[in-house]
Amino acid sequence: MKKWMQFLVLIASISSTSALLASGGFSEGGDKQMPTVANAKWKAECSGCHMLYHPGLLPERSWNKMMFGLDKHFGENASLDAATRDEISRFLALNSADKQDNRRSNRLNQSIPASATPLRISETRYFTSKHDEVSATTFKRKSIGSAANCVACHQAAEKGDFSESQIRIPR
Ligand code: HEC
Ligand code: HEC
């Protein structure tokens, strides 16, 4: 190959790689489970009323919208002081579904239209497609409460592990 041709081939491969990255590619790559993440303030402030939702379950724009509307958080006032809010926001953004490379976060992220900023994981297309065999009455069982209570059925949900071996639907 001539030198200039090699150069063109190189450019073409670089730009296709970055196109893949920009389109949120790697849907088949990455780890299957979400990575273990930890932040003391997040754990303290975001697990008082419900389970701790792994940051890889929503894109950064969703977390930002949520964190800047905590005074009206699903009908509750979950306000924080500015320093705590900013620390948790940064942590959530850094580990969000669009900033990670694991199969579930990638798929979840791809199921959300670019124009949408959902606040509920349980309303994403990825979630509904994975739970089409779980009936609405099952989600409403006393032992479960709602679709948002992932940990009722996914024992290791707070660690970001949704593998099938960890699923048990309570009666
Ligand atoms: C004062 C109580 C309270 C606190 C504190 C709180 N939340 Fe919530 N949160 C709620 C309620 C109530 C809902 C709605 C639950 C439902 O409908 O089942 C909710 C729902 C959510 C959902 C949507 C779940 C889904 O998929 O439907 C996310 C995500 C969430 N909270 C994240 C957070 C984060 C992050 C924090 C910490 C900054 C936090 N919450 C702190 C009360 C709280
Ligand atoms: C009523 C019990 C129940 C609740 C609550 C629940 N799930 Fe599930 N989930 C299931 C079942 C059952 C499956 C397996 C479906 C299958 O194997 O086809 C599943 C599958 C999944 C999968 C796909 C696993 C795989 O390997 O394909 C993910 C990811 C997931 N759930 C995330 C969540 C999240 C996040 C929440 C909370 C916002 C949640 N689930 C709430 C029962 C539940």
mmCIF file of C-alpha atoms and ligand atoms in Angstrom:
data_model
loop_
_atom_site.group_PDB
_atom_site.id
_atom_site.type_symbol
_atom_site.label_atom_id
_atom_site.label_comp_id
_atom_site.label_asym_id
_atom_site.label_seq_id
_atom_site.Cartn_x
_atom_site.Cartn_y
_atom_site.Cartn_z
ATOM 1 C CA MET A 1 0.000 0.000 0.000
ATOM 2 C CA LYS A 2 1.180 3.499 -0.737
ATOM 3 C CA LYS A 3 1.913 5.713 2.271
ATOM 4 C CA TRP A 4 -1.029 8.050 1.586
ATOM 5 C CA MET A 5 -3.396 5.088 1.268
ATOM 6 C CA GLN A 6 -2.305 3.704 4.631
ATOM 7 C CA PHE A 7 -2.991 7.120 6.041
ATOM 8 C CA LEU A 8 -6.543 7.134 4.657
ATOM 9 C CA VAL A 9 -7.225 3.663 6.034
ATOM 10 C CA LEU A 10 -5.981 4.817 9.440
ATOM 11 C CA ILE A 11 -8.215 7.902 9.393
ATOM 12 C CA ALA A 12 -11.210 5.819 8.342
ATOM 13 C CA SER A 13 -10.730 3.372 11.193
ATOM 14 C CA ILE A 14 -10.267 6.137 13.754
ATOM 15 C CA SER A 15 -13.413 7.931 12.654
ATOM 16 C CA SER A 16 -15.520 4.778 12.671
ATOM 17 C CA THR A 17 -14.332 4.022 16.209
ATOM 18 C CA SER A 18 -15.236 7.489 17.393
ATOM 19 C CA ALA A 19 -18.595 7.286 15.606
ATOM 20 C CA LEU A 20 -19.255 4.105 17.547
ATOM 21 C CA LEU A 21 -18.288 5.827 20.778
ATOM 22 C CA ALA A 22 -20.393 8.890 19.988
ATOM 23 C CA SER A 23 -23.446 6.783 19.228
ATOM 24 C CA GLY A 24 -23.098 5.046 22.566
ATOM 25 C CA GLY A 25 -21.855 1.881 20.905
ATOM 26 C CA PHE A 26 -20.350 -1.178 22.547
ATOM 27 C CA SER A 27 -23.823 -2.491 23.359
ATOM 28 C CA GLU A 28 -22.442 -6.009 23.340
ATOM 29 C CA GLY A 29 -19.192 -5.126 25.051
ATOM 30 C CA GLY A 30 -18.287 -4.188 28.565
ATOM 31 C CA ASP A 31 -19.081 -6.047 31.736
ATOM 32 C CA LYS A 32 -22.483 -7.546 32.116
ATOM 33 C CA GLN A 33 -23.128 -6.180 35.588
ATOM 34 C CA MET A 34 -22.818 -2.600 36.684
ATOM 35 C CA PRO A 35 -19.630 -1.910 38.637
ATOM 36 C CA THR A 36 -19.669 -1.579 42.405
ATOM 37 C CA VAL A 37 -19.673 2.104 43.260
ATOM 38 C CA ALA A 38 -19.713 3.884 46.610
ATOM 39 C CA ASN A 39 -20.160 7.337 48.055
ATOM 40 C CA ALA A 40 -20.982 7.836 51.737
ATOM 41 C CA LYS A 41 -23.234 10.872 51.242
ATOM 42 C CA TRP A 42 -25.185 9.195 48.448
ATOM 43 C CA LYS A 43 -25.696 6.145 50.616
ATOM 44 C CA ALA A 44 -26.796 8.208 53.616
ATOM 45 C CA GLU A 45 -29.102 10.610 51.776
ATOM 46 C CA CYS A 46 -30.626 8.463 49.049
ATOM 47 C CA SER A 47 -31.601 5.311 50.914
ATOM 48 C CA GLY A 48 -33.813 6.697 53.665
ATOM 49 C CA CYS A 49 -37.126 6.465 51.819
ATOM 50 C CA HIS A 50 -36.407 3.693 49.309
ATOM 51 C CA MET A 51 -33.656 1.380 48.080
ATOM 52 C CA LEU A 52 -30.426 2.838 46.804
ATOM 53 C CA TYR A 53 -30.655 3.162 43.002
ATOM 54 C CA HIS A 54 -27.403 2.431 41.200
ATOM 55 C CA PRO A 55 -26.194 5.499 39.213
ATOM 56 C CA GLY A 56 -25.882 3.285 36.113
ATOM 57 C CA LEU A 57 -29.678 3.084 35.940
ATOM 58 C CA LEU A 58 -30.242 6.591 34.528
ATOM 59 C CA PRO A 59 -28.353 8.927 32.186
ATOM 60 C CA GLU A 60 -26.546 11.989 33.518
ATOM 61 C CA ARG A 61 -29.235 14.426 32.339
ATOM 62 C CA SER A 62 -31.857 12.527 34.373
ATOM 63 C CA TRP A 63 -29.771 12.610 37.547
ATOM 64 C CA ASN A 64 -29.087 16.308 37.084
ATOM 65 C CA LYS A 65 -32.764 17.076 36.621
ATOM 66 C CA MET A 66 -33.607 15.019 39.701
ATOM 67 C CA MET A 67 -30.878 16.531 41.889
ATOM 68 C CA PHE A 68 -31.951 20.076 41.036
ATOM 69 C CA GLY A 69 -35.586 19.360 41.838
ATOM 70 C CA LEU A 70 -35.235 17.542 45.155
ATOM 71 C CA ASP A 71 -37.679 19.894 46.876
ATOM 72 C CA LYS A 72 -40.381 18.302 44.698
ATOM 73 C CA HIS A 73 -39.148 14.708 44.526
ATOM 74 C CA PHE A 74 -42.099 12.474 43.639
ATOM 75 C CA GLY A 75 -44.310 14.397 46.041
ATOM 76 C CA GLU A 76 -41.679 14.486 48.805
ATOM 77 C CA ASN A 77 -39.280 17.164 49.936
ATOM 78 C CA ALA A 78 -35.845 15.519 49.733
ATOM 79 C CA SER A 79 -33.836 18.771 49.697
ATOM 80 C CA LEU A 80 -30.157 18.771 50.627
ATOM 81 C CA ASP A 81 -27.678 21.526 51.417
ATOM 82 C CA ALA A 82 -25.855 22.756 48.307
ATOM 83 C CA ALA A 83 -22.508 21.090 49.101
ATOM 84 C CA THR A 84 -24.065 17.658 49.702
ATOM 85 C CA ARG A 85 -26.284 17.979 46.647
ATOM 86 C CA ASP A 86 -23.310 18.912 44.458
ATOM 87 C CA GLU A 87 -21.164 16.041 45.726
ATOM 88 C CA ILE A 88 -23.935 13.490 45.135
ATOM 89 C CA SER A 89 -24.729 14.996 41.718
ATOM 90 C CA ARG A 90 -21.106 14.655 40.643
ATOM 91 C CA PHE A 91 -20.980 11.074 41.848
ATOM 92 C CA LEU A 92 -24.205 10.159 40.021
ATOM 93 C CA ALA A 93 -23.090 11.910 36.823
ATOM 94 C CA LEU A 94 -19.697 10.212 36.817
ATOM 95 C CA ASN A 95 -21.250 6.758 37.140
ATOM 96 C CA SER A 96 -24.408 7.372 35.097
ATOM 97 C CA ALA A 97 -25.777 5.090 32.380
ATOM 98 C CA ASP A 98 -24.223 7.197 29.611
ATOM 99 C CA LYS A 99 -20.816 7.364 31.271
ATOM 100 C CA GLN A 100 -20.319 3.646 31.810
ATOM 101 C CA ASP A 101 -19.502 0.675 29.693
ATOM 102 C CA ASN A 102 -21.506 -2.255 30.956
ATOM 103 C CA ARG A 103 -24.129 -4.094 28.980
ATOM 104 C CA ARG A 104 -27.171 -3.143 31.032
ATOM 105 C CA SER A 105 -26.361 0.554 31.341
ATOM 106 C CA ASN A 106 -25.650 0.696 27.604
ATOM 107 C CA ARG A 107 -28.919 -0.958 26.668
ATOM 108 C CA LEU A 108 -30.903 1.099 29.124
ATOM 109 C CA ASN A 109 -29.333 4.285 27.845
ATOM 110 C CA GLN A 110 -30.014 3.321 24.237
ATOM 111 C CA SER A 111 -33.683 2.730 25.059
ATOM 112 C CA ILE A 112 -34.153 6.368 26.098
ATOM 113 C CA PRO A 113 -34.803 8.822 23.242
ATOM 114 C CA ALA A 114 -32.266 11.681 23.186
ATOM 115 C CA SER A 115 -35.133 14.131 23.644
ATOM 116 C CA ALA A 116 -36.359 12.467 26.859
ATOM 117 C CA THR A 117 -35.150 12.956 30.430
ATOM 118 C CA PRO A 118 -36.959 10.295 32.455
ATOM 119 C CA LEU A 119 -36.861 10.439 36.247
ATOM 120 C CA ARG A 120 -38.199 6.934 36.664
ATOM 121 C CA ILE A 121 -36.081 3.911 35.743
ATOM 122 C CA SER A 122 -39.301 1.918 35.827
ATOM 123 C CA GLU A 123 -40.699 3.969 32.937
ATOM 124 C CA THR A 124 -37.838 3.424 30.502
ATOM 125 C CA ARG A 125 -38.393 1.223 27.469
ATOM 126 C CA TYR A 126 -35.577 -1.039 28.621
ATOM 127 C CA PHE A 127 -37.313 -1.646 31.941
ATOM 128 C CA THR A 128 -40.711 -2.359 30.397
ATOM 129 C CA SER A 129 -39.221 -4.706 27.799
ATOM 130 C CA LYS A 130 -37.428 -6.703 30.511
ATOM 131 C CA HIS A 131 -40.552 -6.979 32.673
ATOM 132 C CA ASP A 132 -43.311 -7.650 30.168
ATOM 133 C CA GLU A 133 -43.882 -11.023 31.829
ATOM 134 C CA VAL A 134 -44.341 -9.551 35.289
ATOM 135 C CA SER A 135 -47.968 -8.499 35.752
ATOM 136 C CA ALA A 136 -49.139 -5.226 37.245
ATOM 137 C CA THR A 137 -50.787 -7.131 40.093
ATOM 138 C CA THR A 138 -47.473 -8.804 40.949
ATOM 139 C CA PHE A 139 -45.761 -5.406 41.226
ATOM 140 C CA LYS A 140 -48.580 -4.284 43.555
ATOM 141 C CA ARG A 141 -48.145 -7.188 46.007
ATOM 142 C CA LYS A 142 -47.706 -6.079 49.599
ATOM 143 C CA SER A 143 -44.266 -7.688 49.685
ATOM 144 C CA ILE A 144 -43.191 -5.639 46.645
ATOM 145 C CA GLY A 145 -45.084 -2.341 46.617
ATOM 146 C CA SER A 146 -44.240 -1.082 43.128
ATOM 147 C CA ALA A 147 -42.042 -1.663 40.101
ATOM 148 C CA ALA A 148 -39.634 0.879 41.599
ATOM 149 C CA ASN A 149 -38.786 -1.477 44.454
ATOM 150 C CA CYS A 150 -36.233 -3.459 42.434
ATOM 151 C CA VAL A 151 -34.637 -4.964 45.522
ATOM 152 C CA ALA A 152 -37.815 -6.878 46.420
ATOM 153 C CA CYS A 153 -37.108 -9.217 43.488
ATOM 154 C CA HIS A 154 -33.468 -8.516 42.613
ATOM 155 C CA GLN A 155 -31.593 -9.376 45.773
ATOM 156 C CA ALA A 156 -28.393 -7.640 44.706
ATOM 157 C CA ALA A 157 -30.014 -4.610 43.008
ATOM 158 C CA GLU A 158 -28.274 -2.053 45.203
ATOM 159 C CA LYS A 159 -24.941 -3.387 43.990
ATOM 160 C CA GLY A 160 -26.051 -3.046 40.369
ATOM 161 C CA ASP A 161 -26.338 -6.820 39.939
ATOM 162 C CA PHE A 162 -29.504 -7.825 38.079
ATOM 163 C CA SER A 163 -28.406 -11.288 37.009
ATOM 164 C CA GLU A 164 -31.085 -13.936 36.686
ATOM 165 C CA SER A 165 -29.612 -16.078 39.446
ATOM 166 C CA GLN A 166 -30.337 -13.203 41.852
ATOM 167 C CA ILE A 167 -34.053 -12.929 41.017
ATOM 168 C CA ARG A 168 -36.715 -14.191 43.389
ATOM 169 C CA ILE A 169 -40.255 -12.858 43.239
ATOM 170 C CA PRO A 170 -41.731 -12.742 46.770
ATOM 171 C CA ARG A 171 -45.269 -14.008 47.358
HETATM 172 C C1 HEC B 1 -38.003 11.957 51.644
HETATM 173 C C2 HEC B 1 -37.971 10.664 50.954
HETATM 174 C C3 HEC B 1 -37.013 10.495 49.794
HETATM 175 C C4 HEC B 1 -35.654 10.741 49.755
HETATM 176 C C5 HEC B 1 -34.764 11.276 50.879
HETATM 177 C C6 HEC B 1 -35.208 10.355 48.422
HETATM 178 N N1 HEC B 1 -36.263 9.869 47.691
HETATM 179 FE FE1 HEC B 1 -36.155 9.133 45.805
HETATM 180 N N2 HEC B 1 -38.175 8.786 45.832
HETATM 181 C C7 HEC B 1 -39.026 9.056 46.889
HETATM 182 C C8 HEC B 1 -40.379 8.648 46.527
HETATM 183 C C9 HEC B 1 -41.614 8.775 47.406
HETATM 184 C C10 HEC B 1 -40.293 8.109 45.224
HETATM 185 C C11 HEC B 1 -41.413 7.475 44.404
HETATM 186 C C12 HEC B 1 -41.487 5.997 44.770
HETATM 187 C C13 HEC B 1 -42.553 5.207 44.065
HETATM 188 O O1 HEC B 1 -43.347 5.765 43.330
HETATM 189 O O2 HEC B 1 -42.583 3.987 44.250
HETATM 190 C C14 HEC B 1 -38.896 8.197 44.822
HETATM 191 C C15 HEC B 1 -38.408 7.768 43.609
HETATM 192 C C16 HEC B 1 -37.099 7.817 43.195
HETATM 193 C C17 HEC B 1 -36.610 7.328 41.914
HETATM 194 C C18 HEC B 1 -37.449 6.703 40.798
HETATM 195 C C19 HEC B 1 -37.554 5.191 40.922
HETATM 196 C C20 HEC B 1 -38.321 4.598 39.753
HETATM 197 O O3 HEC B 1 -37.693 4.055 38.847
HETATM 198 O O4 HEC B 1 -39.561 4.682 39.726
HETATM 199 C C21 HEC B 1 -35.265 7.581 41.894
HETATM 200 C C22 HEC B 1 -34.315 7.229 40.771
HETATM 201 C C23 HEC B 1 -34.920 8.224 43.156
HETATM 202 N N3 HEC B 1 -36.049 8.342 43.913
HETATM 203 C C24 HEC B 1 -33.652 8.649 43.479
HETATM 204 C C25 HEC B 1 -33.331 9.295 44.686
HETATM 205 C C26 HEC B 1 -32.026 9.853 44.966
HETATM 206 C C27 HEC B 1 -30.846 9.838 44.025
HETATM 207 C C28 HEC B 1 -32.084 10.369 46.233
HETATM 208 C C29 HEC B 1 -30.996 11.077 47.004
HETATM 209 C C30 HEC B 1 -30.545 12.339 46.471
HETATM 210 C C31 HEC B 1 -33.449 10.146 46.728
HETATM 211 N N4 HEC B 1 -34.167 9.510 45.754
HETATM 212 C C32 HEC B 1 -33.904 10.503 47.979
HETATM 213 C C33 HEC B 1 -38.662 9.585 48.100
HETATM 214 C C34 HEC B 1 -37.382 9.954 48.483
HETATM 215 C C1 HEC B 2 -41.781 -8.163 40.824
HETATM 216 C C2 HEC B 2 -40.367 -8.424 40.798
HETATM 217 C C3 HEC B 2 -39.451 -7.444 40.094
HETATM 218 C C4 HEC B 2 -39.218 -6.109 40.368
HETATM 219 C C5 HEC B 2 -39.865 -5.264 41.449
HETATM 220 C C6 HEC B 2 -38.203 -5.669 39.441
HETATM 221 N N1 HEC B 2 -37.838 -6.707 38.615
HETATM 222 FE FE1 HEC B 2 -36.364 -6.679 37.208
HETATM 223 N N2 HEC B 2 -36.851 -8.545 36.626
HETATM 224 C C7 HEC B 2 -37.793 -9.367 37.253
HETATM 225 C C8 HEC B 2 -37.867 -10.647 36.546
HETATM 226 C C9 HEC B 2 -38.766 -11.814 36.892
HETATM 227 C C10 HEC B 2 -36.917 -10.548 35.483
HETATM 228 C C11 HEC B 2 -36.515 -11.650 34.513
HETATM 229 C C12 HEC B 2 -37.264 -11.643 33.256
HETATM 230 C C13 HEC B 2 -36.729 -12.752 32.357
HETATM 231 O O1 HEC B 2 -35.898 -13.565 32.787
HETATM 232 O O2 HEC B 2 -37.141 -12.767 31.241
HETATM 233 C C14 HEC B 2 -36.317 -9.233 35.572
HETATM 234 C C15 HEC B 2 -35.324 -8.769 34.706
HETATM 235 C C16 HEC B 2 -34.597 -7.597 34.897
HETATM 236 C C17 HEC B 2 -33.438 -7.217 34.142
HETATM 237 C C18 HEC B 2 -32.814 -8.020 33.004
HETATM 238 C C19 HEC B 2 -31.973 -9.147 33.506
HETATM 239 C C20 HEC B 2 -31.357 -9.906 32.364
HETATM 240 O O3 HEC B 2 -30.377 -10.598 32.588
HETATM 241 O O4 HEC B 2 -31.833 -9.803 31.237
HETATM 242 C C21 HEC B 2 -33.010 -6.018 34.632
HETATM 243 C C22 HEC B 2 -31.798 -5.221 34.196
HETATM 244 C C23 HEC B 2 -33.921 -5.646 35.689
HETATM 245 N N3 HEC B 2 -34.870 -6.631 35.821
HETATM 246 C C24 HEC B 2 -33.840 -4.461 36.400
HETATM 247 C C25 HEC B 2 -34.804 -4.049 37.332
HETATM 248 C C26 HEC B 2 -34.796 -2.745 37.960
HETATM 249 C C27 HEC B 2 -33.775 -1.652 37.700
HETATM 250 C C28 HEC B 2 -35.881 -2.700 38.802
HETATM 251 C C29 HEC B 2 -36.351 -1.568 39.654
HETATM 252 C C30 HEC B 2 -36.466 -0.238 39.035
HETATM 253 C C31 HEC B 2 -36.549 -4.016 38.702
HETATM 254 N N4 HEC B 2 -35.860 -4.778 37.786
HETATM 255 C C32 HEC B 2 -37.680 -4.383 39.398
HETATM 256 C C33 HEC B 2 -38.534 -9.037 38.366
HETATM 257 C C34 HEC B 2 -38.578 -7.795 38.976
#
